[in-house]
Each structure stands twice: as structure tokens, then as C-alpha cells.
CSV table of C-alpha atoms and ligand atoms in Angstrom, one decimal:
chain,number,residue,atom,x,y,z
E,1,MET,CA,13.1,127.1,124.5
E,2,LYS,CA,12.8,123.4,124.6
E,3,PHE,CA,12.2,121.8,121.3
E,4,GLU,CA,10.5,118.4,121.2
E,5,LEU,CA,10.0,117.0,117.7
E,6,GLU,CA,7.5,114.4,118.8
E,7,ARG,CA,5.3,117.0,120.5
E,8,ILE,CA,4.9,119.2,117.5
E,9,THR,CA,4.5,116.4,114.9
E,10,ARG,CA,1.0,115.6,113.9
E,11,ASN,CA,-0.3,112.3,115.5
E,12,TYR,CA,-1.0,110.5,112.2
E,13,ILE,CA,2.7,110.5,111.3
E,14,SER,CA,3.8,108.2,114.0
E,15,THR,CA,1.2,105.5,113.2
E,16,LEU,CA,1.6,105.9,109.4
E,17,THR,CA,2.9,102.9,107.5
E,18,PRO,CA,4.6,104.5,104.5
E,19,TYR,CA,4.3,103.0,101.0
E,20,SER,CA,6.9,100.3,100.5
E,21,SER,CA,8.2,100.4,97.0
E,22,ALA,CA,9.8,97.6,95.0
E,23,ARG,CA,13.0,99.5,95.4
E,24,ASP,CA,12.6,99.7,99.2
E,25,GLU,CA,12.1,96.0,99.6
E,26,PHE,CA,15.1,95.0,97.5
E,27,SER,CA,18.0,97.3,96.9
E,28,GLY,CA,21.0,95.0,96.4
E,29,THR,CA,22.5,93.8,93.1
E,30,ALA,CA,20.7,91.2,91.1
E,31,SER,CA,20.5,90.4,87.3
E,32,ILE,CA,16.8,89.9,86.8
E,33,PHE,CA,14.3,92.5,88.1
E,34,LEU,CA,10.7,91.3,87.9
E,35,ASP,CA,9.5,93.1,91.0
E,36,ALA,CA,8.3,96.5,89.8
E,37,ASN,CA,6.1,95.9,86.7
E,38,GLU,CA,8.6,97.8,84.6
E,39,ASN,CA,8.9,97.4,80.8
E,40,PRO,CA,11.7,94.8,80.3
E,41,TYR,CA,12.3,95.8,76.6
E,42,GLY,CA,13.4,99.3,77.3
E,43,SER,CA,11.8,102.7,76.6
E,44,VAL,CA,10.2,104.5,73.7
E,45,THR,CA,13.0,107.1,74.0
E,46,SER,CA,16.5,106.5,72.8
E,47,GLU,CA,17.7,106.8,76.4
E,48,LYS,CA,16.5,104.1,78.7
E,49,TYR,CA,14.1,105.2,81.4
E,50,ASN,CA,12.3,101.9,82.0
E,51,ARG,CA,13.5,101.4,85.5
E,52,TYR,CA,12.2,103.3,88.5
E,53,PRO,CA,14.7,105.8,89.9
E,54,ASP,CA,16.4,105.7,93.3
E,55,PRO,CA,13.6,106.8,95.7
E,56,TYR,CA,16.2,108.4,98.1
E,57,GLN,CA,18.5,109.8,95.4
E,58,GLN,CA,21.6,108.4,97.4
E,59,ASP,CA,24.3,109.3,94.8
E,60,LEU,CA,23.1,112.8,94.3
E,61,LYS,CA,22.8,113.4,98.0
E,62,VAL,CA,26.4,112.2,98.6
E,63,LYS,CA,27.6,114.7,96.0
E,64,ILE,CA,25.4,117.6,97.3
E,65,GLY,CA,26.6,116.7,100.9
E,66,GLU,CA,30.2,117.2,99.8
E,67,ILE,CA,29.4,120.6,98.3
E,68,LYS,CA,27.2,121.8,101.1
E,69,LYS,CA,29.4,120.2,103.9
E,70,ILE,CA,26.7,118.2,105.5
E,71,SER,CA,25.8,114.5,105.8
E,72,PRO,CA,23.6,113.1,103.1
E,73,THR,CA,21.3,111.9,105.9
E,74,GLN,CA,20.5,115.6,106.6
E,75,ILE,CA,19.3,116.3,103.0
E,76,PHE,CA,15.9,116.0,101.5
E,77,LEU,CA,15.4,116.5,97.8
E,78,GLY,CA,12.1,117.7,96.4
E,79,ASN,CA,10.3,118.5,93.2
E,80,GLY,CA,11.3,122.1,93.7
E,81,SER,CA,11.7,123.5,97.3
E,82,ASP,CA,8.0,124.1,97.1
E,83,GLU,CA,7.6,120.3,97.6
E,84,ALA,CA,9.5,120.5,100.8
E,85,ILE,CA,7.4,123.4,102.0
E,86,ASP,CA,4.2,121.5,101.3
E,87,LEU,CA,5.5,118.4,103.1
E,88,LEU,CA,6.5,120.3,106.1
E,89,PHE,CA,2.9,121.6,106.4
E,90,ARG,CA,1.7,118.0,106.2
E,91,ILE,CA,4.1,116.9,108.9
E,92,PHE,CA,3.5,119.6,111.5
E,93,CYS,CA,0.3,121.6,110.8
E,94,GLU,CA,-3.0,120.0,111.9
E,95,PRO,CA,-5.6,121.4,109.5
E,96,HIS,CA,-8.1,123.8,111.0
E,97,GLN,CA,-6.1,123.9,114.3
E,98,ASP,CA,-2.5,124.9,113.9
E,99,ASN,CA,-1.0,128.1,112.6
E,100,ILE,CA,2.1,129.5,111.0
E,101,ILE,CA,3.8,132.9,110.9
E,102,ILE,CA,5.0,134.7,107.8
E,103,THR,CA,6.7,138.1,107.6
E,104,PRO,CA,5.2,139.9,104.6
E,105,PRO,CA,6.3,141.1,102.1
E,106,THR,CA,7.6,137.7,101.4
E,107,TYR,CA,7.5,134.6,99.1
E,108,GLY,CA,3.9,133.8,98.1
E,109,MET,CA,4.1,130.0,98.3
E,110,TYR,CA,4.1,130.0,102.2
E,111,ARG,CA,0.6,131.4,102.1
E,112,VAL,CA,-0.6,129.1,99.3
E,113,SER,CA,0.8,126.1,101.0
E,114,ALA,CA,-0.8,127.1,104.3
E,115,GLU,CA,-4.2,127.6,102.6
E,116,THR,CA,-4.1,124.3,100.8
E,117,ASN,CA,-3.3,122.7,104.1
E,118,CYS,CA,-6.1,124.6,105.9
E,119,THR,CA,-3.6,126.2,108.3
E,120,GLU,CA,-4.1,129.7,109.8
E,121,ILE,CA,-1.6,132.3,108.6
E,122,ARG,CA,-0.4,134.9,111.1
E,123,GLU,CA,1.5,137.9,109.8
E,124,ALA,CA,4.3,139.9,111.4
E,125,PRO,CA,5.4,142.3,108.7
E,126,LEU,CA,8.9,143.3,108.1
E,127,SER,CA,9.9,146.8,109.3
E,128,PRO,CA,8.9,149.4,106.8
E,129,GLU,CA,12.2,151.3,107.0
E,130,ASN,CA,14.5,148.5,106.0
E,131,PHE,CA,12.6,145.3,105.5
E,132,GLN,CA,14.2,143.7,108.5
E,133,LEU,CA,12.5,141.2,111.0
E,134,ARG,CA,10.9,142.5,114.1
E,135,PRO,CA,11.6,139.5,116.4
E,136,ASP,CA,9.5,140.6,119.3
E,137,GLU,CA,6.5,141.2,117.0
E,138,ILE,CA,6.9,137.7,115.5
E,139,LEU,CA,7.3,136.0,118.9
E,140,LYS,CA,4.2,137.9,120.1
E,141,GLU,CA,2.1,136.0,117.5
E,142,VAL,CA,3.2,132.6,118.8
E,143,ASP,CA,0.8,130.5,120.7
E,144,LYS,CA,0.6,126.8,121.5
E,145,ASN,CA,-0.6,125.9,118.0
E,146,THR,CA,2.1,127.8,116.2
E,147,LYS,CA,4.1,125.2,114.3
E,148,ILE,CA,6.3,127.0,111.7
E,149,ILE,CA,7.8,130.4,111.3
E,150,PHE,CA,8.9,131.2,107.7
E,151,LEU,CA,11.9,133.4,107.2
E,152,CYS,CA,13.3,134.2,103.7
E,153,SER,CA,16.8,135.4,103.4
E,154,PRO,CA,17.7,137.0,101.0
E,155,ASN,CA,14.0,137.9,101.0
E,156,ASN,CA,11.8,137.8,98.0
E,157,PRO,CA,10.6,140.3,96.8
E,158,THR,CA,12.6,142.9,98.7
E,159,GLY,CA,16.0,141.4,97.9
E,160,ASN,CA,17.7,142.1,101.3
E,161,SER,CA,19.2,139.6,103.6
E,162,LEU,CA,17.8,139.3,107.1
E,163,GLN,CA,19.9,140.1,110.1
E,164,THR,CA,21.7,137.1,111.6
E,165,LEU,CA,21.0,138.0,115.2
E,166,ASP,CA,17.2,138.5,114.5
E,167,ILE,CA,17.0,135.1,112.9
E,168,GLN,CA,19.0,133.6,115.8
E,169,LYS,CA,16.7,135.2,118.4
E,170,ILE,CA,13.6,133.7,116.7
E,171,ILE,CA,15.2,130.2,116.4
E,172,GLU,CA,16.2,130.3,120.1
E,173,ASN,CA,13.0,131.6,121.4
E,174,PHE,CA,10.5,129.4,119.5
E,175,SER,CA,9.8,125.8,120.2
E,176,GLY,CA,8.4,125.0,116.8
E,177,ILE,CA,10.1,124.8,113.4
E,178,VAL,CA,11.9,127.8,111.9
E,179,ILE,CA,12.3,127.5,108.1
E,180,VAL,CA,15.1,129.7,106.6
E,181,ASP,CA,14.5,129.9,102.9
E,182,GLU,CA,17.8,130.6,101.2
E,183,ALA,CA,16.7,130.4,97.6
E,184,TYR,CA,18.9,133.4,96.7
E,185,ILE,CA,21.8,132.6,99.0
E,186,ASP,CA,24.2,132.1,96.1
E,187,PHE,CA,23.9,135.8,95.1
E,188,SER,CA,24.6,137.0,98.6
E,189,ALA,CA,27.7,137.4,100.7
E,190,SER,CA,25.8,136.2,103.8
E,191,PRO,CA,26.8,132.7,105.1
E,192,THR,CA,24.3,129.9,105.0
E,193,TRP,CA,22.5,128.6,108.0
E,194,ILE,CA,23.3,125.0,107.0
E,195,SER,CA,26.4,125.1,109.3
E,196,GLU,CA,24.1,126.0,112.3
E,197,LEU,CA,22.0,122.9,112.0
E,198,LYS,CA,24.2,121.2,114.5
E,199,ASN,CA,23.1,123.8,117.1
E,200,TYR,CA,19.4,124.1,116.3
E,201,PRO,CA,17.2,120.9,116.0
E,202,ASN,CA,14.2,123.1,115.1
E,203,LEU,CA,15.9,124.7,112.0
E,204,VAL,CA,15.1,123.8,108.4
E,205,VAL,CA,17.1,125.4,105.6
E,206,LEU,CA,15.8,125.5,102.1
E,207,GLN,CA,17.8,126.0,98.9
E,208,THR,CA,17.1,125.3,95.3
E,209,PHE,CA,18.6,124.5,92.0
E,210,SER,CA,16.1,126.9,90.3
E,211,LYS,CA,18.0,130.1,90.6
E,212,ALA,CA,21.8,130.3,90.6
E,213,TRP,CA,22.2,126.8,89.2
E,214,GLY,CA,19.9,127.7,86.2
E,215,LEU,CA,17.8,124.6,86.5
E,216,ALA,CA,14.3,125.9,87.2
E,217,GLY,CA,13.0,123.7,84.4
E,218,LEU,CA,14.2,120.5,86.0
E,219,ARG,CA,12.5,121.1,89.4
E,220,LEU,CA,14.9,120.3,92.2
E,221,GLY,CA,14.9,121.8,95.6
E,222,MET,CA,16.8,120.9,98.8
E,223,ALA,CA,15.8,120.9,102.5
E,224,PHE,CA,18.6,120.6,105.1
E,225,ALA,CA,17.6,119.6,108.7
E,226,SER,CA,18.2,117.2,111.5
E,227,GLU,CA,18.2,113.5,110.6
E,228,ALA,CA,15.0,113.2,112.5
E,229,ILE,CA,13.2,115.8,110.4
E,230,ILE,CA,14.6,114.4,107.2
E,231,GLN,CA,13.2,111.0,108.2
E,232,LEU,CA,9.8,112.5,108.6
E,233,LEU,CA,10.0,114.0,105.1
E,234,ASN,CA,11.1,110.7,103.6
E,235,LYS,CA,8.3,109.0,105.4
E,236,ILE,CA,5.5,111.0,103.8
E,237,LYS,CA,7.0,112.0,100.4
E,238,LEU,CA,5.8,110.3,97.2
E,239,PRO,CA,8.0,107.3,96.5
E,240,TYR,CA,9.7,108.5,93.3
E,241,ASN,CA,9.5,112.2,93.6
E,242,ILE,CA,12.7,113.0,91.7
E,243,SER,CA,12.9,111.5,88.2
E,244,GLN,CA,15.8,109.6,86.8
E,245,ILE,CA,16.6,112.3,84.2
E,246,VAL,CA,16.8,114.9,86.9
E,247,GLN,CA,18.9,112.8,89.2
E,248,GLU,CA,21.4,112.0,86.4
E,249,THR,CA,21.5,115.4,84.8
E,250,VAL,CA,22.2,117.2,88.1
E,251,LEU,CA,24.7,114.6,89.3
E,252,GLU,CA,26.7,115.0,86.0
E,253,ASN,CA,26.6,118.8,86.1
E,254,LEU,CA,27.2,119.8,89.7
E,255,SER,CA,30.0,122.3,88.6
E,256,GLU,CA,30.3,125.0,91.2
E,257,PHE,CA,32.7,126.7,88.9
E,258,LYS,CA,30.1,127.0,86.1
E,259,LYS,CA,27.5,128.2,88.6
E,260,GLN,CA,29.8,130.7,90.0
E,261,THR,CA,30.7,132.1,86.6
E,262,MET,CA,27.0,132.7,86.0
E,263,VAL,CA,26.5,134.2,89.5
E,264,ASN,CA,29.4,136.6,88.9
E,265,GLN,CA,27.8,137.7,85.6
E,266,VAL,CA,24.5,138.3,87.3
E,267,LEU,CA,26.1,140.3,90.1
E,268,LYS,CA,28.0,142.5,87.6
E,269,GLU,CA,24.7,143.1,85.6
E,270,ARG,CA,22.8,143.8,88.9
E,271,LYS,CA,25.2,146.5,89.6
E,272,SER,CA,25.1,148.0,86.2
E,273,LEU,CA,21.3,147.7,86.0
E,274,HIS,CA,21.1,149.4,89.3
E,275,SER,CA,23.1,152.4,88.2
E,276,LYS,CA,21.2,152.8,84.9
E,277,LEU,CA,17.8,152.6,86.6
E,278,GLU,CA,18.9,155.3,89.0
E,279,ASN,CA,19.0,157.8,86.3
E,280,LEU,CA,15.4,157.5,85.3
E,281,ASP,CA,13.3,160.3,86.7
E,282,PHE,CA,10.2,158.2,87.5
E,283,VAL,CA,12.3,155.8,89.7
E,284,GLN,CA,12.0,156.9,93.3
E,285,LYS,CA,14.0,154.3,94.9
E,286,ILE,CA,16.0,151.1,94.2
E,287,TYR,CA,16.4,148.8,97.1
E,288,GLU,CA,19.8,147.1,97.9
E,289,SER,CA,19.7,143.6,96.7
E,290,ASP,CA,21.5,140.4,97.8
E,291,ALA,CA,19.5,138.5,95.1
E,292,ASN,CA,19.2,138.2,91.3
E,293,PHE,CA,16.5,140.8,91.1
E,294,LEU,CA,16.0,144.5,92.0
E,295,LEU,CA,12.9,145.9,93.7
E,296,ILE,CA,12.3,149.4,92.5
E,297,LYS,CA,9.8,152.0,93.6
E,298,VAL,CA,8.4,154.1,90.8
E,299,ASP,CA,5.7,156.7,90.0
E,300,GLU,CA,2.7,154.7,88.8
E,301,ALA,CA,3.9,151.1,88.8
E,302,GLN,CA,0.8,149.7,87.1
E,303,LYS,CA,1.3,152.1,84.2
E,304,ILE,CA,4.8,151.3,83.7
E,305,TYR,CA,4.2,147.6,84.0
E,306,ASP,CA,1.5,147.9,81.4
E,307,GLN,CA,3.7,149.9,79.0
E,308,LEU,CA,6.4,147.3,79.4
E,309,VAL,CA,4.0,144.5,78.5
E,310,THR,CA,3.1,146.3,75.2
E,311,GLN,CA,6.8,146.2,74.4
E,312,GLN,CA,6.8,142.4,75.3
E,313,ILE,CA,8.9,142.9,78.4
E,314,ILE,CA,7.5,141.3,81.5
E,315,VAL,CA,8.5,142.3,85.1
E,316,ARG,CA,6.8,141.4,88.3
E,317,ASN,CA,4.2,144.0,89.5
E,318,ARG,CA,4.4,143.9,93.3
E,319,SER,CA,2.5,147.1,93.9
E,320,LYS,CA,-0.5,145.3,95.6
E,321,VAL,CA,1.8,143.7,98.1
E,322,ILE,CA,2.1,145.2,101.6
E,323,LEU,CA,5.0,147.6,102.1
E,324,CYS,CA,5.6,147.4,98.3
E,325,GLU,CA,3.3,150.1,97.0
E,326,ASP,CA,4.2,151.2,93.5
E,327,CYS,CA,7.0,148.6,93.4
E,328,LEU,CA,8.2,146.5,90.5
E,329,ARG,CA,10.5,143.5,90.9
E,330,ILE,CA,12.9,143.1,88.0
E,331,THR,CA,14.9,140.0,87.5
E,332,VAL,CA,18.4,140.7,86.4
E,333,GLY,CA,18.7,139.6,82.8
E,334,THR,CA,21.5,139.3,80.3
E,335,GLU,CA,23.4,142.4,79.4
E,336,THR,CA,21.4,142.7,76.2
E,337,GLU,CA,18.1,142.2,77.9
E,338,ASN,CA,18.9,144.8,80.5
E,339,GLN,CA,19.9,147.3,77.9
E,340,VAL,CA,16.6,146.8,76.0
E,341,LEU,CA,14.7,147.2,79.3
E,342,VAL,CA,16.5,150.4,80.2
E,343,GLU,CA,16.1,151.8,76.7
E,344,THR,CA,12.5,151.0,76.7
E,345,LEU,CA,12.0,152.7,80.1
E,346,ARG,CA,13.9,155.7,79.0
E,347,ASN,CA,11.4,156.2,76.1
E,348,PHE,CA,8.4,156.3,78.3
Y,401,PLP,C1,12.2,130.8,93.6
Y,401,PLP,C2,12.0,130.6,95.1
Y,401,PLP,C3,12.0,129.3,95.6
Y,401,PLP,C4,12.3,128.1,94.6
Y,401,PLP,O1,11.2,127.3,94.4
Y,401,PLP,P1,11.5,126.0,93.6
Y,401,PLP,O2,10.3,125.3,93.9
Y,401,PLP,O3,12.7,125.3,94.2
Y,401,PLP,O4,11.7,126.4,92.2
Y,401,PLP,C5,11.9,129.1,96.9
Y,401,PLP,N1,11.8,130.2,97.7
Y,401,PLP,C6,11.8,131.4,97.3
Y,401,PLP,C7,11.8,132.5,98.2
Y,401,PLP,C8,11.9,131.6,95.9
Y,401,PLP,O5,11.9,132.9,95.5
């Protein structure tokens, strides 16, 4: 399938003159900066934050590029990967005209972003047997206004990784954008699609610092794509979308060792939680997970959810979601948290 970025990009983008910030117009070294209406005396905080941050987060992208083995020019950083999702809608989806395809049960933000961008949502559900893609069903939904197909692997809320050949078939047979959301990739043994970007100009890979890196509160998400797509994202993003404090904190703490140590703990706990939940008689099924959560099918999910709430334990009730009837999604907690959860469930 021939992919032409210009053809699928909304018309307004090419004529748009992006906001030009003080930092865009002068980025060399100087000693007196009187160009951005900043406070020359410093900040009310003890740390100084009176200067606007780097709008393109160059230092951080160089470091992330080394870790992810990709050029900094193929990286976009957003206020969570949710920002990248929203910007991709604004680049490709003409409101009230274009459509996207999602594969429920899946991450809820694709739908919310589609709705806020007035974009029709087409659904091609995962297979009920194993939550895998049905590529032919997905491709059947495609028409000339289909701009994006969202794939989430490992998938939220089911936890499984999607099969490589299915993803490949969709990327190769669709002339719009395929987004592979890898928010949970660090917990999985599957390889990332980042290394395939050189083969597929229509591929966008999303990752995040919110899960394995333990930085959900900082808000930092990554999109990896062709340089051309990254340029479009840069063109329409807000000028200073990543704060100074986030850029500095993440740059100073990009320790893969520390992340991996936590991931290993989560994986160990996932296994242990899995075997403990199996012994409860109201648990019908525990789905295999490549992520940091378990989806479990129980007798009367709502009742169990409500009872857990009374014990101040909150899990995610997914029982209203297609193919997830009577399912709860449980994030793997610390050893102690999981023990309390299991004890509480045993007492029901
Ligand atoms: C948690 C999650 C994200 C991350 O969103 P952020 O905005 O980066 O915190 C993205 N995709 C999926 C599927 C998720 O579950």
C-alpha cells in the first residue's frame, strides 16, 4: 500500500505558520536575555525556574535516543503520551469527515480523543477467544477517510501482546497511520516496533514514562516516528509543552538499571499474585499478562468491586467493557499490598 504523508495530512497544516517563540528566534549563547519577558530576578522557589525551557527538549531527546537506539529527530515528547495521541488527531483527522479504527477492548483515551476531535470511531473488536487482532476485520472497516488505526500491545485492559504478524499485516495493507501503543512494553518480552520505523513510514510508536519508569506524576510520554511525522507534531504542539523541572528530573534519572530493578519486582509479584488469585473459588479465569496488571474474570464483578471499596482497596471494574463481562483489572502492587488484597478477597 502506498503511503503518502501529504495526502493524508489535513490541509490546514501545510499553510499554518507555527508560533515562533523567543527561544526559536534566538538559541545561541548570550549573556543578557531580554527577549522573553521573563523575571530577571529569579523565582519565588529556591530553585530557579524563571527561564522558559527548551521547546524541543534537545538534551533529553539525545539521551532517550541513545537508550531507544533511534535518532533524536525521530522522537516527540509530550505531556504524557495522551498529548501525542491528541496531536495526531489534529494532524490527520478532519473533524466531521475522517474516521479512525480501534480494536476494543482497549485503552479508553483513543475514543475520548476521537470524540473531542469530532472524528468517527470504527470498531473491529479483538477475537473473543484470545484477545488477538483480526486483521481482515480491521481492514474491512477502512475507507478513504480512515486516517489512523490504533493498536495497543501489550493491550490495556487485557494484558496480552498482539501478534507481530497481525500488526505487520495491518501496517503493510493500510495507507494511513498505524499507532502501536507500547505503554506496557517494559513488562513484556516482545520486542519494540521502534526498530521497524525504518521500514514503515506510516508507523507511530508510543511509549511512556508513566508505567515502568514510575513517573506518572511528572507527565512525560514519547512518540517515535519518521522525521516527517515528528516535524508535523512539532509544528502544532504548544511551544513549551514539557516543563523545565520535568526535563531536568528525567534527564538526571534515566537509569535503566533502576527501572529494570522495579520491573523485575513487578514481574515477580505478578506471578505470585496470579497464583494466589487462582485459588479463590469466585475467580473464573486469570488472563495471561505481559503488563503490570492482571485481568481476572470473577463471579459478580460489581459486587466484589464494591466490597473491595468498603475495605479501601480500589481496582478497576471493566465489567461494562465489551468482551470483559465480569472482569476486574488489578494493577500489581507491592508485596504487602498484594497480600492485603488477597487476604481481603479470601474473607469475602
Ligand atoms: C497508561 C497508558 C498510557 C500512558 O499515558 P500517559 O499519558 O503517558 O500517562 C498510554 N497508553 C496506554 C494503553 C496506557 O494504558
